[in-house]
């Protein structure tokens, strides 16, 4: 389910305080307010890196593959514009193709990525792209938007004075492995591609290799080895064209070919057997001494304990291990941490108000108008069965079941069917309050009891 409606409200809040970051070399400066000072940025990244280094199977720094990646990374980073972040490069002993960057410099490249790269330029492309996420501070800028949405603007200034880190901790925001803020938005991806192109060019690599590698993962590797990579770094739509266009603005240049170092490293990694994501998850689970159950191995399974959200328009109870995105006056998304990215919601519920064209329109008509409007951002959304009348704590309501396409993919890279349950209620002022419960189809029935319990707890003010 597309979250643009929710996002509009969140972005709106952040824009009021918007100023521009310093201009980068040739890439247009990215606009966006960042609550984190450079020092806090580094600190937040170091904290998350300490966690990541404990959770992930890293190759030791003495490994020749790691040493090669560190040298390549340092060479690329020396061409990064702006603030000189303390970059660190790690190699994760993992089979699936992925790479991610934490705020302020720590960068992780999976061994599978090196195995999949056909030449040094492709690997350099992935790394230049990650370096660009650091330079453009995509993680903390996304966190800033989230924080701005969670605290009233009036006290935001005061909070900034107290430091972004303590506020981040208070709001339960983290940059840990698998967290919401490591999944980049499409606009962040475009920015990282553009700056990555310039870094590649300056370091002497053909920037088009970066886009080629992404395309390759999508086309062949994506099936079993790249879904996480593609979900952390979603295709902004015209990756290859955008990179070619940027290259076209730069003077012609002789690019360097893969050196003997890359050939040597390729030979080394060909004989290595990295762990699969599943094996790593099993290790982490064993280490944590917990055994998850339910959808996605317990990652999104709702707690049986519920807590109450006091919104200015209503109150609702929700599983205490799920998180509320939004504030008491805005549209709200309640979801497990892994159920949302900056662009889309795969698990959870969106609650919002809809103003039908004709105020006080009958519930039926207003609901269908709302459906049409939801379809504009999710064109393949369609109704299954008939809508039904119901009552929510005495208020007349309508229940509509829908199917669409989930933003998540199955293990072979195919889109998963999504099931949505829409509940609409008329408000005293003639507008519509609605809840959209979202889940990939295979998990819907196991989440349904929690969804129903949430509906039963709903009380309009
Ligand atoms: Zn990216």
PDB file of N, CA, C and O in Angstrom, residues 208-279:
ATOM      1  N   UNK A 208      28.857   4.042 -15.506  1.00  0.00           N
ATOM      2  CA  UNK A 208      27.736   3.235 -16.007  1.00  0.00           C
ATOM      3  C   UNK A 208      27.771   1.818 -15.442  1.00  0.00           C
ATOM      4  O   UNK A 208      26.754   1.136 -15.395  1.00  0.00           O
ATOM      5  N   UNK A 209      28.948   1.398 -14.951  1.00  0.00           N
ATOM      6  CA  UNK A 209      29.050   0.061 -14.355  1.00  0.00           C
ATOM      7  C   UNK A 209      28.183  -0.040 -13.095  1.00  0.00           C
ATOM      8  O   UNK A 209      27.681  -1.108 -12.752  1.00  0.00           O
ATOM      9  N   UNK A 210      27.995   1.092 -12.409  1.00  0.00           N
ATOM     10  CA  UNK A 210      27.162   1.101 -11.201  1.00  0.00           C
ATOM     11  C   UNK A 210      25.726   0.719 -11.561  1.00  0.00           C
ATOM     12  O   UNK A 210      25.135  -0.177 -10.963  1.00  0.00           O
ATOM     13  N   UNK A 211      25.177   1.412 -12.565  1.00  0.00           N
ATOM     14  CA  UNK A 211      23.803   1.109 -12.979  1.00  0.00           C
ATOM     15  C   UNK A 211      23.706  -0.294 -13.557  1.00  0.00           C
ATOM     16  O   UNK A 211      22.721  -1.004 -13.342  1.00  0.00           O
ATOM     17  N   UNK A 212      24.768  -0.701 -14.277  1.00  0.00           N
ATOM     18  CA  UNK A 212      24.754  -2.052 -14.864  1.00  0.00           C
ATOM     19  C   UNK A 212      24.649  -3.113 -13.779  1.00  0.00           C
ATOM     20  O   UNK A 212      23.921  -4.094 -13.924  1.00  0.00           O
ATOM     21  N   UNK A 213      25.354  -2.895 -12.675  1.00  0.00           N
ATOM     22  CA  UNK A 213      25.312  -3.894 -11.604  1.00  0.00           C
ATOM     23  C   UNK A 213      23.913  -3.975 -10.996  1.00  0.00           C
ATOM     24  O   UNK A 213      23.386  -5.063 -10.774  1.00  0.00           O
ATOM     25  N   UNK A 214      23.294  -2.822 -10.762  1.00  0.00           N
ATOM     26  CA  UNK A 214      21.928  -2.816 -10.218  1.00  0.00           C
ATOM     27  C   UNK A 214      20.978  -3.552 -11.161  1.00  0.00           C
ATOM     28  O   UNK A 214      20.138  -4.343 -10.738  1.00  0.00           O
ATOM     29  N   UNK A 215      21.119  -3.277 -12.455  1.00  0.00           N
ATOM     30  CA  UNK A 215      20.248  -3.934 -13.440  1.00  0.00           C
ATOM     31  C   UNK A 215      20.476  -5.438 -13.435  1.00  0.00           C
ATOM     32  O   UNK A 215      19.542  -6.226 -13.513  1.00  0.00           O
ATOM     33  N   UNK A 216      21.747  -5.821 -13.323  1.00  0.00           N
ATOM     34  CA  UNK A 216      22.082  -7.249 -13.329  1.00  0.00           C
ATOM     35  C   UNK A 216      21.436  -7.949 -12.127  1.00  0.00           C
ATOM     36  O   UNK A 216      20.847  -9.011 -12.263  1.00  0.00           O
ATOM     37  N   UNK A 217      21.515  -7.310 -10.961  1.00  0.00           N
ATOM     38  CA  UNK A 217      20.911  -7.910  -9.762  1.00  0.00           C
ATOM     39  C   UNK A 217      19.419  -8.086  -9.978  1.00  0.00           C
ATOM     40  O   UNK A 217      18.832  -9.107  -9.647  1.00  0.00           O
ATOM     41  N   UNK A 218      18.807  -7.057 -10.591  1.00  0.00           N
ATOM     42  CA  UNK A 218      17.373  -7.091 -10.823  1.00  0.00           C
ATOM     43  C   UNK A 218      17.018  -8.229 -11.779  1.00  0.00           C
ATOM     44  O   UNK A 218      16.051  -8.944 -11.575  1.00  0.00           O
ATOM     45  N   UNK A 219      17.820  -8.375 -12.835  1.00  0.00           N
ATOM     46  CA  UNK A 219      17.463  -9.322 -13.893  1.00  0.00           C
ATOM     47  C   UNK A 219      17.788 -10.764 -13.570  1.00  0.00           C
ATOM     48  O   UNK A 219      16.968 -11.642 -13.761  1.00  0.00           O
ATOM     49  N   UNK A 220      19.007 -11.014 -13.083  1.00  0.00           N
ATOM     50  CA  UNK A 220      19.359 -12.418 -12.859  1.00  0.00           C
ATOM     51  C   UNK A 220      19.478 -12.726 -11.378  1.00  0.00           C
ATOM     52  O   UNK A 220      18.798 -13.595 -10.854  1.00  0.00           O
ATOM     53  N   UNK A 221      20.331 -11.981 -10.692  1.00  0.00           N
ATOM     54  CA  UNK A 221      20.594 -12.296  -9.289  1.00  0.00           C
ATOM     55  C   UNK A 221      19.390 -12.058  -8.425  1.00  0.00           C
ATOM     56  O   UNK A 221      19.234 -12.667  -7.382  1.00  0.00           O
ATOM     57  N   UNK A 222      18.512 -11.152  -8.867  1.00  0.00           N
ATOM     58  CA  UNK A 222      17.389 -10.727  -8.032  1.00  0.00           C
ATOM     59  C   UNK A 222      16.545 -11.881  -7.554  1.00  0.00           C
ATOM     60  O   UNK A 222      16.024 -11.872  -6.451  1.00  0.00           O
ATOM     61  N   UNK A 223      16.452 -12.922  -8.402  1.00  0.00           N
ATOM     62  CA  UNK A 223      15.577 -14.031  -8.093  1.00  0.00           C
ATOM     63  C   UNK A 223      15.811 -14.579  -6.687  1.00  0.00           C
ATOM     64  O   UNK A 223      14.904 -14.583  -5.862  1.00  0.00           O
ATOM     65  N   UNK A 224      17.039 -14.992  -6.406  1.00  0.00           N
ATOM     66  CA  UNK A 224      17.237 -15.618  -5.109  1.00  0.00           C
ATOM     67  C   UNK A 224      18.222 -14.853  -4.245  1.00  0.00           C
ATOM     68  O   UNK A 224      18.261 -15.019  -3.050  1.00  0.00           O
ATOM     69  N   UNK A 225      19.004 -13.976  -4.852  1.00  0.00           N
ATOM     70  CA  UNK A 225      20.125 -13.429  -4.084  1.00  0.00           C
ATOM     71  C   UNK A 225      20.070 -11.931  -3.841  1.00  0.00           C
ATOM     72  O   UNK A 225      20.885 -11.410  -3.115  1.00  0.00           O
ATOM     73  N   UNK A 226      19.143 -11.227  -4.456  1.00  0.00           N
ATOM     74  CA  UNK A 226      19.199  -9.772  -4.321  1.00  0.00           C
ATOM     75  C   UNK A 226      17.982  -9.058  -3.779  1.00  0.00           C
ATOM     76  O   UNK A 226      17.962  -7.825  -3.777  1.00  0.00           O
ATOM     77  N   UNK A 227      16.924  -9.768  -3.312  1.00  0.00           N
ATOM     78  CA  UNK A 227      15.703  -9.021  -2.945  1.00  0.00           C
ATOM     79  C   UNK A 227      15.936  -7.977  -1.855  1.00  0.00           C
ATOM     80  O   UNK A 227      15.365  -6.892  -1.923  1.00  0.00           O
ATOM     81  N   UNK A 228      16.818  -8.290  -0.880  1.00  0.00           N
ATOM     82  CA  UNK A 228      17.061  -7.320   0.194  1.00  0.00           C
ATOM     83  C   UNK A 228      17.758  -6.081  -0.360  1.00  0.00           C
ATOM     84  O   UNK A 228      17.441  -4.947  -0.015  1.00  0.00           O
ATOM     85  N   UNK A 229      18.722  -6.303  -1.241  1.00  0.00           N
ATOM     86  CA  UNK A 229      19.450  -5.208  -1.875  1.00  0.00           C
ATOM     87  C   UNK A 229      18.471  -4.285  -2.597  1.00  0.00           C
ATOM     88  O   UNK A 229      18.531  -3.064  -2.473  1.00  0.00           O
ATOM     89  N   UNK A 230      17.541  -4.908  -3.332  1.00  0.00           N
ATOM     90  CA  UNK A 230      16.596  -4.106  -4.119  1.00  0.00           C
ATOM     91  C   UNK A 230      15.554  -3.446  -3.229  1.00  0.00           C
ATOM     92  O   UNK A 230      14.986  -2.418  -3.592  1.00  0.00           O
ATOM     93  N   UNK A 231      15.304  -4.016  -2.057  1.00  0.00           N
ATOM     94  CA  UNK A 231      14.347  -3.345  -1.178  1.00  0.00           C
ATOM     95  C   UNK A 231      15.037  -2.231  -0.376  1.00  0.00           C
ATOM     96  O   UNK A 231      14.431  -1.210  -0.068  1.00  0.00           O
ATOM     97  N   UNK A 232      16.328  -2.401  -0.056  1.00  0.00           N
ATOM     98  CA  UNK A 232      17.065  -1.313   0.611  1.00  0.00           C
ATOM     99  C   UNK A 232      17.390  -0.186  -0.378  1.00  0.00           C
ATOM    100  O   UNK A 232      17.524   0.972   0.013  1.00  0.00           O
ATOM    101  N   UNK A 233      17.592  -0.566  -1.644  1.00  0.00           N
ATOM    102  CA  UNK A 233      17.953   0.417  -2.680  1.00  0.00           C
ATOM    103  C   UNK A 233      16.986   0.289  -3.855  1.00  0.00           C
ATOM    104  O   UNK A 233      17.346  -0.234  -4.914  1.00  0.00           O
ATOM    105  N   UNK A 234      15.732   0.720  -3.675  1.00  0.00           N
ATOM    106  CA  UNK A 234      14.724   0.518  -4.728  1.00  0.00           C
ATOM    107  C   UNK A 234      15.072   1.293  -6.005  1.00  0.00           C
ATOM    108  O   UNK A 234      15.668   2.367  -5.934  1.00  0.00           O
ATOM    109  N   UNK A 235      14.711   0.702  -7.132  1.00  0.00           N
ATOM    110  CA  UNK A 235      14.989   1.329  -8.416  1.00  0.00           C
ATOM    111  C   UNK A 235      14.166   2.611  -8.544  1.00  0.00           C
ATOM    112  O   UNK A 235      12.943   2.559  -8.502  1.00  0.00           O
ATOM    113  N   UNK A 236      14.828   3.763  -8.679  1.00  0.00           N
ATOM    114  CA  UNK A 236      14.048   5.007  -8.831  1.00  0.00           C
ATOM    115  C   UNK A 236      13.321   5.061 -10.172  1.00  0.00           C
ATOM    116  O   UNK A 236      12.588   6.017 -10.428  1.00  0.00           O
ATOM    117  N   UNK A 237      13.499   4.058 -11.028  1.00  0.00           N
ATOM    118  CA  UNK A 237      12.680   3.997 -12.237  1.00  0.00           C
ATOM    119  C   UNK A 237      13.481   4.114 -13.512  1.00  0.00           C
ATOM    120  O   UNK A 237      13.186   3.462 -14.493  1.00  0.00           O
ATOM    121  N   UNK A 238      14.519   4.918 -13.498  1.00  0.00           N
ATOM    122  CA  UNK A 238      15.268   5.165 -14.736  1.00  0.00           C
ATOM    123  C   UNK A 238      16.751   5.247 -14.413  1.00  0.00           C
ATOM    124  O   UNK A 238      17.453   6.130 -14.877  1.00  0.00           O
ATOM    125  N   UNK A 239      17.190   4.307 -13.576  1.00  0.00           N
ATOM    126  CA  UNK A 239      18.549   4.341 -13.041  1.00  0.00           C
ATOM    127  C   UNK A 239      19.597   4.478 -14.153  1.00  0.00           C
ATOM    128  O   UNK A 239      20.415   5.387 -14.137  1.00  0.00           O
ATOM    129  N   UNK A 240      19.546   3.547 -15.122  1.00  0.00           N
ATOM    130  CA  UNK A 240      20.577   3.532 -16.160  1.00  0.00           C
ATOM    131  C   UNK A 240      20.567   4.826 -16.975  1.00  0.00           C
ATOM    132  O   UNK A 240      21.621   5.415 -17.239  1.00  0.00           O
ATOM    133  N   UNK A 241      19.359   5.298 -17.338  1.00  0.00           N
ATOM    134  CA  UNK A 241      19.270   6.520 -18.137  1.00  0.00           C
ATOM    135  C   UNK A 241      19.801   7.729 -17.359  1.00  0.00           C
ATOM    136  O   UNK A 241      20.500   8.569 -17.899  1.00  0.00           O
ATOM    137  N   UNK A 242      19.445   7.800 -16.063  1.00  0.00           N
ATOM    138  CA  UNK A 242      19.865   8.949 -15.251  1.00  0.00           C
ATOM    139  C   UNK A 242      21.389   8.998 -15.138  1.00  0.00           C
ATOM    140  O   UNK A 242      22.000  10.064 -15.224  1.00  0.00           O
ATOM    141  N   UNK A 243      22.001   7.812 -14.953  1.00  0.00           N
ATOM    142  CA  UNK A 243      23.456   7.763 -14.842  1.00  0.00           C
ATOM    143  C   UNK A 243      24.095   8.152 -16.182  1.00  0.00           C
ATOM    144  O   UNK A 243      25.020   8.964 -16.230  1.00  0.00           O
ATOM    145  N   UNK A 244      23.564   7.592 -17.285  1.00  0.00           N
ATOM    146  CA  UNK A 244      24.117   7.927 -18.609  1.00  0.00           C
ATOM    147  C   UNK A 244      24.011   9.420 -18.886  1.00  0.00           C
ATOM    148  O   UNK A 244      24.914  10.029 -19.447  1.00  0.00           O
ATOM    149  N   UNK A 245      22.890  10.000 -18.464  1.00  0.00           N
ATOM    150  CA  UNK A 245      22.676  11.428 -18.707  1.00  0.00           C
ATOM    151  C   UNK A 245      23.712  12.254 -17.943  1.00  0.00           C
ATOM    152  O   UNK A 245      24.304  13.190 -18.487  1.00  0.00           O
ATOM    153  N   UNK A 246      23.950  11.878 -16.684  1.00  0.00           N
ATOM    154  CA  UNK A 246      24.941  12.589 -15.874  1.00  0.00           C
ATOM    155  C   UNK A 246      26.338  12.409 -16.485  1.00  0.00           C
ATOM    156  O   UNK A 246      27.102  13.370 -16.566  1.00  0.00           O
ATOM    157  N   UNK A 247      26.646  11.186 -16.942  1.00  0.00           N
ATOM    158  CA  UNK A 247      27.955  10.937 -17.564  1.00  0.00           C
ATOM    159  C   UNK A 247      28.110  11.839 -18.794  1.00  0.00           C
ATOM    160  O   UNK A 247      29.186  12.382 -19.054  1.00  0.00           O
ATOM    161  N   UNK A 248      27.007  12.015 -19.528  1.00  0.00           N
ATOM    162  CA  UNK A 248      27.032  12.846 -20.728  1.00  0.00           C
ATOM    163  C   UNK A 248      27.412  14.291 -20.457  1.00  0.00           C
ATOM    164  O   UNK A 248      27.880  14.993 -21.352  1.00  0.00           O
ATOM    165  N   UNK A 249      27.220  14.757 -19.226  1.00  0.00           N
ATOM    166  CA  UNK A 249      27.555  16.140 -18.895  1.00  0.00           C
ATOM    167  C   UNK A 249      29.036  16.285 -18.541  1.00  0.00           C
ATOM    168  O   UNK A 249      29.518  17.392 -18.343  1.00  0.00           O
ATOM    169  N   UNK A 250      29.754  15.161 -18.403  1.00  0.00           N
ATOM    170  CA  UNK A 250      31.156  15.204 -17.976  1.00  0.00           C
ATOM    171  C   UNK A 250      32.068  15.028 -19.195  1.00  0.00           C
ATOM    172  O   UNK A 250      31.704  14.326 -20.142  1.00  0.00           O
ATOM    173  N   UNK A 251      33.262  15.638 -19.154  1.00  0.00           N
ATOM    174  CA  UNK A 251      34.187  15.497 -20.290  1.00  0.00           C
ATOM    175  C   UNK A 251      34.544  14.032 -20.528  1.00  0.00           C
ATOM    176  O   UNK A 251      34.612  13.253 -19.581  1.00  0.00           O
ATOM    177  N   UNK A 252      34.758  13.689 -21.801  1.00  0.00           N
ATOM    178  CA  UNK A 252      35.107  12.306 -22.133  1.00  0.00           C
ATOM    179  C   UNK A 252      36.404  11.928 -21.425  1.00  0.00           C
ATOM    180  O   UNK A 252      37.289  12.746 -21.241  1.00  0.00           O
ATOM    181  N   UNK A 253      36.527  10.661 -21.041  1.00  0.00           N
ATOM    182  CA  UNK A 253      37.666  10.247 -20.240  1.00  0.00           C
ATOM    183  C   UNK A 253      37.961   8.778 -20.483  1.00  0.00           C
ATOM    184  O   UNK A 253      37.038   7.998 -20.757  1.00  0.00           O
ATOM    185  N   UNK A 254      39.214   8.408 -20.387  1.00  0.00           N
ATOM    186  CA  UNK A 254      39.603   7.001 -20.495  1.00  0.00           C
ATOM    187  C   UNK A 254      39.459   6.371 -19.114  1.00  0.00           C
ATOM    188  O   UNK A 254      40.142   6.771 -18.179  1.00  0.00           O
ATOM    189  N   UNK A 255      38.552   5.400 -18.967  1.00  0.00           N
ATOM    190  CA  UNK A 255      38.347   4.797 -17.654  1.00  0.00           C
ATOM    191  C   UNK A 255      39.318   3.655 -17.409  1.00  0.00           C
ATOM    192  O   UNK A 255      39.774   3.007 -18.335  1.00  0.00           O
ATOM    193  N   UNK A 256      39.580   3.399 -16.120  1.00  0.00           N
ATOM    194  CA  UNK A 256      40.529   2.335 -15.827  1.00  0.00           C
ATOM    195  C   UNK A 256      39.845   0.975 -15.827  1.00  0.00           C
ATOM    196  O   UNK A 256      38.688   0.844 -15.424  1.00  0.00           O
ATOM    197  N   UNK A 257      40.557  -0.023 -16.290  1.00  0.00           N
ATOM    198  CA  UNK A 257      40.011  -1.381 -16.339  1.00  0.00           C
ATOM    199  C   UNK A 257      40.295  -2.067 -15.007  1.00  0.00           C
ATOM    200  O   UNK A 257      41.005  -1.526 -14.158  1.00  0.00           O
ATOM    201  N   UNK A 258      39.724  -3.241 -14.809  1.00  0.00           N
ATOM    202  CA  UNK A 258      39.983  -4.007 -13.593  1.00  0.00           C
ATOM    203  C   UNK A 258      41.467  -4.322 -13.482  1.00  0.00           C
ATOM    204  O   UNK A 258      42.069  -4.778 -14.449  1.00  0.00           O
ATOM    205  N   UNK A 259      42.032  -4.105 -12.296  1.00  0.00           N
ATOM    206  CA  UNK A 259      43.460  -4.352 -12.103  1.00  0.00           C
ATOM    207  C   UNK A 259      43.703  -5.788 -11.668  1.00  0.00           C
ATOM    208  O   UNK A 259      42.769  -6.563 -11.483  1.00  0.00           O
ATOM    209  N   UNK A 260      44.974  -6.130 -11.475  1.00  0.00           N
ATOM    210  CA  UNK A 260      45.335  -7.488 -11.048  1.00  0.00           C
ATOM    211  C   UNK A 260      44.789  -7.798  -9.639  1.00  0.00           C
ATOM    212  O   UNK A 260      44.510  -8.941  -9.321  1.00  0.00           O
ATOM    213  N   UNK A 261      44.620  -6.744  -8.810  1.00  0.00           N
ATOM    214  CA  UNK A 261      44.105  -6.959  -7.455  1.00  0.00           C
ATOM    215  C   UNK A 261      42.705  -7.556  -7.495  1.00  0.00           C
ATOM    216  O   UNK A 261      42.378  -8.455  -6.730  1.00  0.00           O
ATOM    217  N   UNK A 262      41.882  -7.015  -8.403  1.00  0.00           N
ATOM    218  CA  UNK A 262      40.506  -7.512  -8.480  1.00  0.00           C
ATOM    219  C   UNK A 262      40.504  -8.977  -8.917  1.00  0.00           C
ATOM    220  O   UNK A 262      39.781  -9.798  -8.349  1.00  0.00           O
ATOM    221  N   UNK A 263      41.329  -9.311  -9.907  1.00  0.00           N
ATOM    222  CA  UNK A 263      41.391 -10.699 -10.393  1.00  0.00           C
ATOM    223  C   UNK A 263      41.793 -11.639  -9.252  1.00  0.00           C
ATOM    224  O   UNK A 263      41.219 -12.721  -9.079  1.00  0.00           O
ATOM    225  N   UNK A 264      42.746 -11.201  -8.445  1.00  0.00           N
ATOM    226  CA  UNK A 264      43.223 -12.028  -7.322  1.00  0.00           C
ATOM    227  C   UNK A 264      42.089 -12.226  -6.299  1.00  0.00           C
ATOM    228  O   UNK A 264      41.825 -13.333  -5.836  1.00  0.00           O
ATOM    229  N   UNK A 265      41.365 -11.128  -5.991  1.00  0.00           N
ATOM    230  CA  UNK A 265      40.278 -11.198  -5.019  1.00  0.00           C
ATOM    231  C   UNK A 265      39.122 -12.052  -5.548  1.00  0.00           C
ATOM    232  O   UNK A 265      38.522 -12.836  -4.815  1.00  0.00           O
ATOM    233  N   UNK A 266      38.841 -11.925  -6.842  1.00  0.00           N
ATOM    234  CA  UNK A 266      37.772 -12.730  -7.429  1.00  0.00           C
ATOM    235  C   UNK A 266      38.071 -14.221  -7.262  1.00  0.00           C
ATOM    236  O   UNK A 266      37.182 -15.022  -6.991  1.00  0.00           O
ATOM    237  N   UNK A 267      39.354 -14.555  -7.419  1.00  0.00           N
ATOM    238  CA  UNK A 267      39.743 -15.948  -7.273  1.00  0.00           C
ATOM    239  C   UNK A 267      39.551 -16.414  -5.837  1.00  0.00           C
ATOM    240  O   UNK A 267      39.042 -17.499  -5.584  1.00  0.00           O
ATOM    241  N   UNK A 268      39.923 -15.552  -4.904  1.00  0.00           N
ATOM    242  CA  UNK A 268      39.758 -15.887  -3.483  1.00  0.00           C
ATOM    243  C   UNK A 268      38.290 -16.110  -3.141  1.00  0.00           C
ATOM    244  O   UNK A 268      37.922 -17.108  -2.526  1.00  0.00           O
ATOM    245  N   UNK A 269      37.413 -15.148  -3.554  1.00  0.00           N
ATOM    246  CA  UNK A 269      36.003 -15.237  -3.134  1.00  0.00           C
ATOM    247  C   UNK A 269      35.278 -16.384  -3.850  1.00  0.00           C
ATOM    248  O   UNK A 269      34.299 -16.914  -3.321  1.00  0.00           O
ATOM    249  N   UNK A 270      35.780 -16.772  -5.019  1.00  0.00           N
ATOM    250  CA  UNK A 270      35.123 -17.868  -5.736  1.00  0.00           C
ATOM    251  C   UNK A 270      35.156 -19.147  -4.902  1.00  0.00           C
ATOM    252  O   UNK A 270      34.251 -19.980  -4.982  1.00  0.00           O
ATOM    253  N   UNK A 271      36.196 -19.294  -4.094  1.00  0.00           N
ATOM    254  CA  UNK A 271      36.312 -20.513  -3.290  1.00  0.00           C
ATOM    255  C   UNK A 271      35.676 -20.391  -1.916  1.00  0.00           C
ATOM    256  O   UNK A 271      35.760 -21.324  -1.119  1.00  0.00           O
ATOM    257  N   UNK A 272      35.056 -19.254  -1.604  1.00  0.00           N
ATOM    258  CA  UNK A 272      34.497 -19.056  -0.257  1.00  0.00           C
ATOM    259  C   UNK A 272      33.013 -19.406  -0.243  1.00  0.00           C
ATOM    260  O   UNK A 272      32.313 -19.240  -1.228  1.00  0.00           O
ATOM    261  N   UNK A 273      32.537 -19.880   0.908  1.00  0.00           N
ATOM    262  CA  UNK A 273      31.139 -20.290   1.038  1.00  0.00           C
ATOM    263  C   UNK A 273      30.443 -19.444   2.107  1.00  0.00           C
ATOM    264  O   UNK A 273      30.339 -19.860   3.255  1.00  0.00           O
ATOM    265  N   UNK A 274      29.987 -18.249   1.719  1.00  0.00           N
ATOM    266  CA  UNK A 274      29.353 -17.382   2.722  1.00  0.00           C
ATOM    267  C   UNK A 274      28.031 -17.967   3.238  1.00  0.00           C
ATOM    268  O   UNK A 274      27.439 -18.834   2.602  1.00  0.00           O
ATOM    269  N   UNK A 275      27.589 -17.484   4.391  1.00  0.00           N
ATOM    270  CA  UNK A 275      26.341 -17.951   5.009  1.00  0.00           C
ATOM    271  C   UNK A 275      25.142 -17.341   4.296  1.00  0.00           C
ATOM    272  O   UNK A 275      25.224 -16.246   3.749  1.00  0.00           O
ATOM    273  N   UNK A 276      24.019 -18.050   4.338  1.00  0.00           N
ATOM    274  CA  UNK A 276      22.794 -17.473   3.772  1.00  0.00           C
ATOM    275  C   UNK A 276      22.123 -16.610   4.845  1.00  0.00           C
ATOM    276  O   UNK A 276      22.406 -16.750   6.038  1.00  0.00           O
ATOM    277  N   UNK A 277      21.228 -15.729   4.400  1.00  0.00           N
ATOM    278  CA  UNK A 277      20.494 -14.871   5.331  1.00  0.00           C
ATOM    279  C   UNK A 277      19.769 -15.723   6.368  1.00  0.00           C
ATOM    280  O   UNK A 277      19.692 -15.366   7.545  1.00  0.00           O
ATOM    281  N   UNK A 278      19.249 -16.867   5.904  1.00  0.00           N
ATOM    282  CA  UNK A 278      18.515 -17.760   6.797  1.00  0.00           C
ATOM    283  C   UNK A 278      19.427 -18.314   7.897  1.00  0.00           C
ATOM    284  O   UNK A 278      19.047 -18.348   9.067  1.00  0.00           O
ATOM    285  N   UNK A 279      20.626 -18.722   7.503  1.00  0.00           N
ATOM    286  CA  UNK A 279      21.572 -19.239   8.499  1.00  0.00           C
ATOM    287  C   UNK A 279      21.947 -18.161   9.495  1.00  0.00           C
ATOM    288  O   UNK A 279      22.058 -18.425  10.700  1.00  0.00           O
TER     289      UNK A 279
END
